[in-house]
């Protein structure tokens, strides 16, 4: 019961049992009933093997080829930072770098709109998980005076946080130009006013 309620792993329990068996064997409290010629792998043997494997292990470099080439279309870069997806979208007559967004459709929840945005830009080959049903942030802006109407003077953009669960882009066909950037690199692409708003809720 003490062992069952302990926090020992299976390997630690095995090691304790083997140590107890060896102690009893030395004290000749029971006969050795191991089959002759049978190879017995002890827990300590496994630990020695693992130790040797660890000594031979060569960690992959933290600076990747994508880092050296400054290839911002690759996910295999800036391994110590969170990367965010930027896509180039046409807004009016301009093409702008933005966090992925699509227009809300009547009958949709905000979350289902966010899921549709991911499907639009990431396709079916990349899995991402949205966190929660409530927006993570909001950005409000006014339309240029030339296109404002009495009932429609601006728009609200609701943002959701999603974590990429699959990084296999080999089969993915992204629908637009895309980049994977750190928070510090956002300033190279986003307009200043937009950047100020999204920086309030984007965490590195």
XYZ file of N, CA, C and O in Angstrom:
816
model
N 0.841 -1.204 0.000
C 0.000 0.000 0.000
C 0.871 1.246 0.000
O 0.597 2.221 -0.692
N 1.973 1.201 0.748
C 2.870 2.354 0.809
C 3.462 2.652 -0.561
O 3.557 3.811 -0.972
N 3.844 1.591 -1.281
C 4.412 1.777 -2.618
C 3.339 2.279 -3.584
O 3.567 3.184 -4.381
N 2.129 1.701 -3.491
C 1.049 2.091 -4.398
C 0.678 3.555 -4.233
O 0.326 4.235 -5.189
N 0.750 4.058 -3.011
C 0.369 5.438 -2.741
C 1.543 6.409 -2.871
O 1.386 7.603 -2.669
N 2.701 5.872 -3.188
C 3.883 6.729 -3.303
C 3.889 7.442 -4.644
O 3.050 7.197 -5.505
N 4.873 8.287 -4.827
C 5.033 9.000 -6.094
C 6.169 8.397 -6.910
O 6.727 9.054 -7.775
N 6.534 7.154 -6.614
C 7.592 6.505 -7.383
C 7.097 6.174 -8.784
O 5.935 5.815 -8.982
N 8.007 6.276 -9.750
C 7.684 5.806 -11.093
C 7.845 4.292 -11.129
O 8.388 3.688 -10.189
N 7.384 3.666 -12.223
C 7.520 2.212 -12.352
C 8.985 1.801 -12.293
O 9.330 0.764 -11.710
N 9.850 2.616 -12.902
C 11.277 2.286 -12.903
C 11.842 2.354 -11.487
O 12.636 1.492 -11.079
N 11.448 3.364 -10.722
C 11.950 3.489 -9.339
C 11.448 2.348 -8.472
O 12.196 1.817 -7.633
N 10.190 1.936 -8.657
C 9.644 0.798 -7.911
C 10.427 -0.466 -8.258
O 10.805 -1.249 -7.373
N 10.710 -0.651 -9.541
C 11.481 -1.826 -9.978
C 12.866 -1.822 -9.339
O 13.354 -2.856 -8.870
N 13.495 -0.639 -9.298
C 14.839 -0.543 -8.732
C 14.829 -0.881 -7.243
O 15.712 -1.596 -6.754
N 13.833 -0.397 -6.520
C 13.724 -0.709 -5.089
C 13.527 -2.206 -4.870
O 14.116 -2.800 -3.955
N 12.693 -2.826 -5.699
C 12.454 -4.271 -5.582
C 13.725 -5.057 -5.852
O 14.032 -6.047 -5.159
N 14.495 -4.624 -6.876
C 15.737 -5.334 -7.197
C 16.769 -5.167 -6.085
O 17.497 -6.102 -5.764
N 16.840 -3.977 -5.498
C 17.772 -3.756 -4.395
C 17.410 -4.626 -3.203
O 18.293 -5.189 -2.538
N 16.116 -4.754 -2.942
C 15.668 -5.607 -1.838
C 15.983 -7.072 -2.137
O 16.428 -7.831 -1.269
N 15.790 -7.501 -3.410
C 16.080 -8.880 -3.788
C 17.567 -9.183 -3.630
O 17.957 -10.242 -3.131
N 18.422 -8.232 -4.049
C 19.868 -8.433 -3.903
C 20.267 -8.495 -2.434
O 21.120 -9.294 -2.043
N 19.655 -7.658 -1.613
C 19.988 -7.668 -0.184
C 19.618 -9.002 0.453
O 20.407 -9.599 1.193
N 18.439 -9.497 0.077
C 18.012 -10.785 0.640
C 18.869 -11.928 0.120
O 19.134 -12.903 0.827
N 19.307 -11.798 -1.140
C 20.156 -12.846 -1.706
C 21.487 -12.906 -0.961
O 22.006 -13.981 -0.683
N 22.045 -11.736 -0.638
C 23.312 -11.691 0.099
C 23.168 -12.290 1.488
O 24.078 -12.899 2.025
N 21.997 -12.105 2.065
C 21.774 -12.641 3.404
C 21.316 -14.096 3.351
O 21.038 -14.699 4.399
N 21.233 -14.644 2.109
C 20.854 -16.043 1.889
C 19.510 -16.383 2.516
O 19.321 -17.464 3.080
N 18.570 -15.447 2.428
C 17.254 -15.706 2.990
C 16.392 -16.530 2.038
O 15.372 -17.060 2.420
N 16.791 -16.613 0.787
C 16.075 -17.478 -0.145
C 17.051 -17.923 -1.220
O 18.076 -17.297 -1.449
N 16.726 -19.034 -1.853
C 17.587 -19.584 -2.908
C 17.388 -18.803 -4.190
O 16.294 -18.324 -4.481
N 18.463 -18.717 -4.953
C 18.405 -18.053 -6.251
C 17.677 -18.974 -7.228
O 18.169 -20.039 -7.579
N 16.466 -18.570 -7.651
C 15.692 -19.437 -8.534
C 15.689 -18.944 -9.976
O 14.837 -19.317 -10.752
N 16.643 -18.064 -10.297
C 16.713 -17.604 -11.679
C 17.104 -18.762 -12.588
O 17.942 -19.586 -12.235
N 16.523 -18.812 -13.752
C 16.851 -19.888 -14.689
C 18.306 -19.747 -15.123
O 18.757 -18.643 -15.437
N 19.060 -20.856 -15.136
C 20.468 -20.783 -15.546
C 20.599 -20.332 -16.996
O 19.836 -20.755 -17.856
N 21.569 -19.467 -17.226
C 21.815 -18.988 -18.572
C 20.899 -17.865 -19.008
O 21.061 -17.321 -20.090
N 19.931 -17.516 -18.175
C 18.988 -16.455 -18.539
C 19.638 -15.092 -18.330
O 20.241 -14.839 -17.301
N 19.534 -14.223 -19.321
C 20.100 -12.875 -19.214
C 19.126 -11.985 -18.452
O 17.962 -11.862 -18.832
N 19.616 -11.427 -17.363
C 18.771 -10.564 -16.541
C 19.243 -9.119 -16.706
O 20.416 -8.806 -16.495
N 18.338 -8.264 -17.135
C 18.667 -6.846 -17.274
C 18.138 -6.119 -16.050
O 16.931 -6.073 -15.812
N 19.066 -5.586 -15.275
C 18.696 -4.900 -14.046
C 18.380 -3.430 -14.344
O 18.782 -2.878 -15.377
N 17.694 -2.799 -13.409
C 17.368 -1.379 -13.549
C 18.638 -0.545 -13.662
O 18.700 0.419 -14.435
N 19.672 -0.931 -12.912
C 20.931 -0.195 -12.957
C 21.586 -0.316 -14.328
O 22.197 0.640 -14.829
N 21.439 -1.510 -14.960
C 21.971 -1.690 -16.316
C 21.291 -0.715 -17.293
O 21.946 -0.117 -18.164
N 19.981 -0.578 -17.135
C 19.247 0.349 -18.004
C 19.713 1.782 -17.786
O 19.897 2.538 -18.736
N 19.928 2.149 -16.521
C 20.375 3.513 -16.220
C 21.751 3.787 -16.820
O 22.013 4.872 -17.340
N 22.634 2.792 -16.746
C 23.967 2.952 -17.344
C 23.861 3.110 -18.864
O 24.567 3.932 -19.465
N 22.957 2.336 -19.464
C 22.749 2.419 -20.914
C 22.215 3.798 -21.296
O 22.658 4.410 -22.269
N 21.260 4.294 -20.512
C 20.686 5.620 -20.789
C 21.732 6.712 -20.610
O 21.754 7.683 -21.356
N 22.593 6.520 -19.621
C 23.641 7.511 -19.368
C 24.600 7.592 -20.553
O 24.995 8.679 -20.985
N 24.944 6.433 -21.100
C 25.829 6.397 -22.263
C 25.160 7.057 -23.476
O 25.799 7.791 -24.228
N 23.857 6.791 -23.629
C 23.117 7.383 -24.740
C 23.077 8.910 -24.604
O 23.211 9.636 -25.586
N 22.926 9.387 -23.368
C 22.904 10.829 -23.124
C 24.245 11.463 -23.476
O 24.302 12.540 -24.076
N 25.352 10.778 -23.126
C 26.676 11.327 -23.414
C 26.934 11.429 -24.911
O 27.697 12.275 -25.364
N 26.292 10.543 -25.690
C 26.491 10.548 -27.140
C 25.523 11.498 -27.861
O 25.636 11.721 -29.055
N 24.554 12.034 -27.113
C 23.519 12.873 -27.726
C 24.094 14.219 -28.143
O 24.790 14.886 -27.385
N 23.791 14.617 -29.357
C 24.216 15.914 -29.894
C 22.988 16.779 -30.134
O 22.211 16.487 -31.045
N 22.761 17.821 -29.359
C 21.565 18.638 -29.580
C 21.629 19.377 -30.913
O 22.703 19.741 -31.384
N 20.466 19.566 -31.504
C 20.396 20.314 -32.763
C 20.740 21.777 -32.490
O 20.504 22.284 -31.394
N 21.314 22.472 -33.465
C 21.671 23.885 -33.249
C 20.430 24.743 -33.047
O 19.377 24.483 -33.636
N 20.547 25.769 -32.202
C 19.430 26.673 -31.953
C 19.236 27.665 -33.112
O 18.170 28.199 -33.297
N 20.299 27.892 -33.860
C 20.204 28.775 -35.027
C 20.029 27.904 -36.267
O 20.890 27.094 -36.591
N 18.903 28.055 -36.935
C 18.575 27.198 -38.071
C 18.984 27.862 -39.390
O 19.374 29.041 -39.419
N 18.861 27.104 -40.480
C 19.152 27.653 -41.810
C 18.212 28.817 -42.124
O 18.614 29.797 -42.756
N 16.942 28.701 -41.681
C 15.980 29.783 -41.923
C 16.400 31.056 -41.193
O 16.204 32.161 -41.694
N 17.020 30.902 -40.002
C 17.531 32.072 -39.275
C 18.662 32.726 -40.061
O 18.721 33.958 -40.180
N 19.554 31.895 -40.584
C 20.707 32.439 -41.314
C 20.268 33.167 -42.585
O 20.845 34.185 -42.965
N 19.224 32.637 -43.238
C 18.739 33.262 -44.476
C 17.676 34.331 -44.199
O 17.217 34.987 -45.124
N 17.292 34.471 -42.927
C 16.191 35.370 -42.540
C 14.942 35.047 -43.365
O 14.258 35.936 -43.880
N 14.649 33.749 -43.462
C 13.490 33.276 -44.217
C 12.256 33.319 -43.313
O 12.020 32.403 -42.528
N 11.481 34.363 -43.429
C 10.338 34.549 -42.530
C 9.087 33.794 -42.989
O 8.045 33.895 -42.350
N 9.199 33.046 -44.078
C 8.085 32.175 -44.472
C 8.201 30.809 -43.791
O 7.298 29.981 -43.908
N 9.297 30.574 -43.074
C 9.529 29.280 -42.434
C 9.158 29.326 -40.961
O 9.404 30.311 -40.270
N 8.580 28.226 -40.490
C 8.301 28.088 -39.057
C 9.541 27.637 -38.294
O 9.586 27.730 -37.074
N 10.529 27.149 -39.019
C 11.730 26.610 -38.375
C 12.743 27.734 -38.142
O 13.854 27.714 -38.663
N 12.354 28.720 -37.360
C 13.209 29.871 -37.072
C 12.828 30.434 -35.715
O 11.749 30.161 -35.202
N 13.751 31.243 -35.147
C 13.498 31.867 -33.840
C 12.903 30.849 -32.864
O 11.816 31.020 -32.324
N 13.643 29.777 -32.637
C 13.109 28.652 -31.867
C 12.816 29.006 -30.415
O 12.083 28.283 -29.743
N 13.386 30.101 -29.927
C 13.149 30.492 -28.533
C 12.036 31.529 -28.405
O 11.822 32.084 -27.335
N 11.320 31.804 -29.491
C 10.268 32.827 -29.460
C 8.970 32.274 -30.040
O 8.975 31.315 -30.816
N 7.859 32.907 -29.652
C 6.580 32.605 -30.286
C 6.540 33.280 -31.653
O 6.984 34.416 -31.796
N 6.002 32.579 -32.637
C 5.845 33.147 -33.971
C 4.363 33.379 -34.248
O 3.512 32.596 -33.831
N 4.068 34.482 -34.942
C 2.692 34.810 -35.304
C 2.561 34.849 -36.815
O 3.492 35.243 -37.511
N 1.396 34.446 -37.280
C 1.142 34.407 -38.722
C 0.632 35.757 -39.206
O -0.321 36.304 -38.662
N 1.294 36.284 -40.224
C 0.815 37.478 -40.921
C 0.460 37.081 -42.349
O 1.159 36.265 -42.963
N -0.619 37.649 -42.874
C -0.997 37.376 -44.259
C -1.192 38.699 -44.981
O -1.555 39.707 -44.372
N -0.941 38.702 -46.274
C -1.139 39.906 -47.077
C -2.560 39.871 -47.633
O -2.936 38.929 -48.330
N -3.345 40.895 -47.262
C -4.733 40.935 -47.684
C -5.040 42.261 -48.385
O -4.426 43.293 -48.067
N -6.002 42.213 -49.288
C -6.387 43.419 -50.016
C -7.492 44.129 -49.236
O -8.560 43.567 -49.012
N -7.209 45.341 -48.812
C -8.185 46.177 -48.124
C -8.392 47.423 -48.981
O -7.482 48.259 -49.106
N -9.568 47.523 -49.587
C -9.795 48.623 -50.525
C -8.871 48.486 -51.715
O -8.820 47.449 -52.372
N -8.094 49.533 -51.963
C -7.140 49.493 -53.071
C -5.730 49.125 -52.618
O -4.806 49.131 -53.410
N -5.580 48.837 -51.326
C -4.244 48.557 -50.789
C -4.080 47.086 -50.450
O -5.048 46.404 -50.088
N -2.835 46.615 -50.529
C -2.489 45.290 -50.023
C -1.697 45.496 -48.753
O -0.632 46.129 -48.778
N -2.213 44.972 -47.649
C -1.604 45.205 -46.339
C -1.290 43.894 -45.651
O -1.993 42.893 -45.822
N -0.218 43.924 -44.856
C 0.078 42.790 -43.979
C -0.800 42.927 -42.733
O -0.836 43.972 -42.099
N -1.512 41.849 -42.404
C -2.426 41.855 -41.265
C -2.390 40.499 -40.572
O -1.953 39.497 -41.154
N -2.849 40.471 -39.321
C -3.157 39.185 -38.713
C -4.352 38.622 -39.480
O -5.210 39.384 -39.926
N -4.434 37.305 -39.683
C -5.481 36.742 -40.557
C -6.880 37.180 -40.120
O -7.217 37.121 -38.944
N -7.695 37.617 -41.078
C -9.051 38.026 -40.753
C -9.968 37.791 -41.948
O -9.545 37.834 -43.093
N -11.231 37.490 -41.635
C -12.268 37.383 -42.652
C -13.508 38.109 -42.128
O -13.635 38.350 -40.927
N -14.409 38.440 -43.043
C -15.616 39.174 -42.655
C -16.627 38.247 -41.997
O -16.837 37.113 -42.437
N -17.209 38.722 -40.927
C -18.248 37.963 -40.225
C -19.468 37.793 -41.118
O -19.852 38.706 -41.848
N -20.070 36.607 -41.067
C -21.271 36.327 -41.846
C -22.460 36.153 -40.907
O -22.324 35.575 -39.831
N -23.637 36.652 -41.269
C -24.822 36.480 -40.410
C -25.046 35.015 -40.064
O -24.914 34.133 -40.914
N -25.370 34.772 -38.797
C -25.611 33.401 -38.339
C -24.387 32.752 -37.713
O -24.496 31.710 -37.069
N -23.210 33.349 -37.901
C -21.983 32.788 -37.332
C -21.750 33.330 -35.922
O -22.100 34.466 -35.610
N -21.131 32.513 -35.082
C -20.559 33.040 -33.841
C -19.201 33.637 -34.192
O -18.629 33.336 -35.253
N -18.673 34.464 -33.303
C -17.352 35.045 -33.572
C -16.303 33.945 -33.666
O -15.391 34.003 -34.489
N -16.447 32.925 -32.819
C -15.462 31.836 -32.859
C -15.526 31.079 -34.194
O -14.486 30.731 -34.766
N -16.718 30.830 -34.689
C -16.811 30.100 -35.962
C -16.260 30.940 -37.114
O -15.706 30.406 -38.081
N -16.369 32.268 -36.998
C -15.739 33.126 -38.004
C -14.221 32.986 -37.939
O -13.543 32.912 -38.972
N -13.685 32.937 -36.701
C -12.239 32.761 -36.531
C -11.786 31.416 -37.092
O -10.739 31.310 -37.734
N -12.595 30.374 -36.882
C -12.256 29.047 -37.418
C -12.281 29.058 -38.948
O -11.448 28.427 -39.598
N -13.226 29.794 -39.514
C -13.290 29.901 -40.974
C -12.077 30.657 -41.499
O -11.530 30.327 -42.568
N -11.623 31.658 -40.754
C -10.423 32.403 -41.159
C -9.212 31.471 -41.200
O -8.402 31.523 -42.131
N -9.090 30.599 -40.182
C -7.959 29.664 -40.168
C -8.032 28.708 -41.345
O -7.033 28.425 -42.002
N -9.241 28.203 -41.624
C -9.389 27.278 -42.752
C -9.068 27.972 -44.068
O -8.485 27.380 -44.981
N -9.433 29.260 -44.161
C -9.185 30.013 -45.392
C -7.700 30.157 -45.670
O -7.240 29.976 -46.800
N -6.927 30.452 -44.630
C -5.506 30.741 -44.837
C -4.602 29.531 -44.620
O -3.563 29.419 -45.260
N -4.992 28.635 -43.723
C -4.119 27.505 -43.420
C -4.484 26.247 -44.192
O -3.686 25.330 -44.284
N -5.700 26.162 -44.702
C -6.098 24.973 -45.441
C -6.410 23.817 -44.511
O -6.542 23.976 -43.297
N -6.519 22.617 -45.068
C -6.928 21.438 -44.293
C -5.751 20.667 -43.705
O -5.953 19.739 -42.927
N -4.525 21.011 -44.095
C -3.377 20.199 -43.692
C -2.720 20.675 -42.400
O -1.826 20.019 -41.886
N -3.153 21.809 -41.895
C -2.550 22.339 -40.668
C -3.607 22.421 -39.587
O -4.701 22.946 -39.818
N -3.297 21.877 -38.423
C -4.236 21.883 -37.317
C -3.874 22.990 -36.338
O -2.715 23.147 -35.961
N -4.865 23.766 -35.923
C -4.665 24.797 -34.910
C -5.850 24.765 -33.960
O -6.961 24.421 -34.350
N -5.590 25.099 -32.700
C -6.641 25.054 -31.683
C -6.900 26.453 -31.154
O -5.988 27.112 -30.649
N -8.152 26.898 -31.262
C -8.549 28.201 -30.723
C -8.803 28.067 -29.229
O -9.429 27.098 -28.784
N -8.320 29.034 -28.453
C -8.505 29.000 -27.008
C -9.736 29.808 -26.623
O -9.754 31.029 -26.800
N -10.745 29.153 -26.110
C -11.913 29.839 -25.574
C -12.867 30.360 -26.625
O -12.593 30.359 -27.829
N -14.027 30.825 -26.133
C -15.058 31.354 -27.014
C -15.076 32.874 -27.057
O -15.764 33.466 -27.884
N -14.362 33.497 -26.132
C -14.358 34.963 -26.071
C -13.169 35.520 -26.837
O -12.092 34.915 -26.845
N -13.332 36.673 -27.481
C -12.200 37.275 -28.211
C -11.048 37.608 -27.275
O -11.248 37.918 -26.099
N -9.864 37.541 -27.825
C -8.628 37.815 -27.088
C -8.304 39.306 -27.120
O -7.640 39.839 -26.245
N -8.797 39.996 -28.155
C -8.552 41.420 -28.291
C -9.476 42.003 -29.346
O -10.157 41.268 -30.074
N -9.518 43.317 -29.427
C -10.398 43.994 -30.389
C -9.684 45.220 -30.952
O -8.909 45.881 -30.248
N -9.926 45.478 -32.224
C -9.358 46.651 -32.890
C -10.490 47.361 -33.628
O -11.194 46.754 -34.437
N -10.711 48.635 -33.308
C -11.761 49.426 -33.959
C -11.113 50.495 -34.841
O -10.114 51.088 -34.449
N -11.698 50.708 -35.997
C -11.158 51.755 -36.871
C -12.279 52.365 -37.697
O -13.341 51.758 -37.882
N -12.038 53.575 -38.176
C -13.007 54.271 -39.019
C -12.607 54.154 -40.481
O -11.422 54.161 -40.809
N -13.613 54.043 -41.331
C -13.366 53.986 -42.765
C -12.919 55.370 -43.257
O -13.227 56.388 -42.625
N -12.208 55.427 -44.384
C -11.930 56.735 -44.993
C -13.244 57.469 -45.276
O -14.265 56.844 -45.574
N -13.211 58.773 -45.181
C -14.434 59.568 -45.322
C -15.162 59.277 -46.639
O -16.387 59.318 -46.719
N -14.406 58.982 -47.669
C -15.007 58.782 -48.996
C -15.966 57.582 -49.022
O -16.907 57.559 -49.836
N -15.749 56.585 -48.175
C -16.605 55.385 -48.230
C -17.507 55.247 -47.007
O -18.183 54.245 -46.849
N -17.484 56.230 -46.119
C -18.377 56.174 -44.951
C -19.818 56.410 -45.381
O -20.091 57.159 -46.321
N -20.725 55.773 -44.658
C -22.150 56.047 -44.838
C -22.727 56.410 -43.481
O -22.056 56.279 -42.451
N -23.969 56.833 -43.479
C -24.593 57.235 -42.219
C -24.676 56.072 -41.240
O -24.536 56.228 -40.031
N -24.899 54.882 -41.774
C -25.042 53.701 -40.918
C -23.749 52.898 -40.778
O -23.689 51.950 -40.001
N -22.745 53.240 -41.543
C -21.530 52.423 -41.562
C -20.304 53.327 -41.614
O -19.846 53.697 -42.684
N -19.791 53.668 -40.432
C -18.657 54.604 -40.385
C -17.331 53.911 -40.080
O -16.272 54.525 -40.183
N -17.396 52.654 -39.669
C -16.153 51.968 -39.320
C -16.393 50.483 -39.115
O -17.443 49.954 -39.469
N -15.407 49.822 -38.548
C -15.499 48.373 -38.341
C -14.785 47.983 -37.052
O -13.959 48.729 -36.523
N -15.151 46.820 -36.571
C -14.474 46.223 -35.415
C -13.874 44.893 -35.851
O -14.526 44.117 -36.543
N -12.643 44.654 -35.444
C -11.979 43.380 -35.726
C -11.745 42.687 -34.390
O -11.090 43.235 -33.506
N -12.319 41.487 -34.233
C -12.147 40.710 -33.011
C -11.069 39.656 -33.252
O -11.073 38.979 -34.279
N -10.169 39.525 -32.290
C -9.043 38.591 -32.431
C -9.192 37.418 -31.464
O -9.600 37.598 -30.325
N -8.839 36.237 -31.949
C -8.803 35.032 -31.127
C -7.380 34.491 -31.121
O -6.664 34.620 -32.113
N -7.014 33.885 -30.013
C -5.695 33.248 -29.947
C -5.843 31.773 -30.322
O -6.752 31.088 -29.841
N -4.967 31.314 -31.171
C -4.962 29.906 -31.566
C -3.522 29.404 -31.567
O -2.601 30.133 -31.934
N -3.345 28.170 -31.119
C -2.029 27.543 -31.111
C -1.929 26.540 -32.237
O -2.826 25.717 -32.441
N -0.831 26.614 -32.954
C -0.577 25.663 -34.031
C -0.261 24.308 -33.412
O 0.588 24.192 -32.536
N -0.974 23.274 -33.836
C -0.748 21.929 -33.294
C -0.002 21.036 -34.270
O 0.445 19.963 -33.918
N 0.112 21.468 -35.508
C 0.853 20.707 -36.501
C 1.666 21.682 -37.323
O 1.142 22.679 -37.803
N 2.946 21.412 -37.449
C 3.816 22.347 -38.179
C 4.240 21.780 -39.532
O 5.189 22.252 -40.126
N 3.533 20.744 -40.003
C 3.872 20.158 -41.297
C 3.253 20.989 -42.414
O 2.073 20.874 -42.710
N 4.078 21.842 -43.005
C 3.573 22.714 -44.063
C 3.814 22.130 -45.456
O 3.551 22.782 -46.452
N 4.338 20.899 -45.504
C 4.738 20.342 -46.797
C 3.537 20.173 -47.729
O 3.663 20.322 -48.943
N 2.351 19.840 -47.164
C 1.178 19.628 -48.008
C 0.260 20.850 -48.025
O -0.745 20.862 -48.711
N 0.609 21.842 -47.247
C -0.272 23.010 -47.134
C -0.116 23.923 -48.333
O 0.974 24.136 -48.831
N -1.223 24.440 -48.760
C -1.201 25.437 -49.831
C -1.848 26.696 -49.278
O -3.070 26.838 -49.287
N -1.036 27.594 -48.759
C -1.589 28.811 -48.184
C -2.164 29.672 -49.295
O -1.582 29.820 -50.358
N -3.316 30.264 -48.992
C -4.068 30.966 -50.028
C -3.466 32.333 -50.374
O -3.692 32.873 -51.420
N -2.712 32.924 -49.451
C -2.153 34.254 -49.661
C -0.673 34.241 -49.300
O -0.161 33.262 -48.773
N -0.002 35.351 -49.576
C 1.362 35.501 -49.074
C 1.310 35.432 -47.550
O 0.374 35.939 -46.932
N 2.314 34.830 -46.952
C 2.289 34.656 -45.504
C 3.685 34.802 -44.939
O 4.689 34.603 -45.625
N 3.743 35.119 -43.654
C 4.999 35.225 -42.913
C 4.769 34.718 -41.501
O 3.667 34.839 -40.951
N 5.834 34.164 -40.904
C 5.808 33.791 -39.486
C 6.823 34.696 -38.788
O 8.019 34.588 -39.053
N 6.350 35.579 -37.922
C 7.227 36.593 -37.343
C 7.088 36.641 -35.823
O 6.073 36.226 -35.262
N 8.116 37.158 -35.172
C 8.061 37.385 -33.728
C 7.356 38.714 -33.463
O 7.148 39.517 -34.377
N 7.037 38.942 -32.206
C 6.367 40.199 -31.863
C 7.241 41.395 -32.225
O 6.747 42.421 -32.691
N 8.548 41.267 -32.028
C 9.456 42.378 -32.324
C 9.553 42.683 -33.818
O 9.932 43.781 -34.205
N 9.219 41.696 -34.657
C 9.308 41.893 -36.107
C 8.021 42.448 -36.712
O 7.998 42.792 -37.895
N 6.960 42.534 -35.909
C 5.678 43.007 -36.441
C 5.793 44.423 -37.016
O 5.129 44.765 -37.993
N 6.640 45.247 -36.399
C 6.800 46.627 -36.835
C 7.335 46.752 -38.245
O 7.190 47.815 -38.879
N 7.949 45.696 -38.771
C 8.465 45.739 -40.145
C 7.343 45.637 -41.170
O 7.571 45.897 -42.364
N 6.130 45.236 -40.739
C 5.059 44.946 -41.688
C 3.742 45.670 -41.397
O 3.043 46.052 -42.325
N 3.412 45.833 -40.116
C 2.104 46.394 -39.774
C 2.144 47.915 -39.750
O 3.152 48.515 -39.363
N 1.031 48.526 -40.117
C 0.930 49.984 -40.016
C 0.938 50.384 -38.546
O 0.448 49.648 -37.682
N 1.480 51.565 -38.262
C 1.737 51.985 -36.890
C 0.491 51.965 -36.020
O 0.512 51.440 -34.896
N -0.615 52.502 -36.502
C -1.836 52.572 -35.679
C -2.355 51.174 -35.366
O -2.756 50.871 -34.245
N -2.336 50.308 -36.372
C -2.766 48.910 -36.199
C -1.830 48.197 -35.221
O -2.270 47.469 -34.331
N -0.536 48.437 -35.366
C 0.460 47.808 -34.498
C 0.252 48.207 -33.039
O 0.327 47.378 -32.138
N -0.025 49.503 -32.806
C -0.240 49.973 -31.434
C -1.411 49.252 -30.784
O -1.364 48.881 -29.609
N -2.474 49.055 -31.553
C -3.676 48.412 -31.009
C -3.420 46.944 -30.683
O -3.767 46.461 -29.614
N -2.810 46.211 -31.624
C -2.653 44.770 -31.405
C -1.547 44.471 -30.395
O -1.585 43.429 -29.730
N -0.590 45.386 -30.244
C 0.468 45.161 -29.263
C -0.059 45.136 -27.837
O 0.588 44.616 -26.939
N -1.259 45.702 -27.630
C -1.837 45.706 -26.284
C -2.203 44.315 -25.801
O -2.245 44.063 -24.602
N -2.516 43.431 -26.719
C -2.944 42.094 -26.273
C -2.074 40.953 -26.814
O -2.270 39.815 -26.432
N -1.109 41.262 -27.665
C -0.215 40.213 -28.147
C 0.902 39.992 -27.144
O 1.601 40.932 -26.775
N 1.063 38.765 -26.701
C 2.110 38.426 -25.737
C 3.212 37.661 -26.453
O 2.937 36.814 -27.300
N 4.453 37.954 -26.095
C 5.573 37.235 -26.706
C 5.764 35.918 -25.951
O 5.875 35.933 -24.743
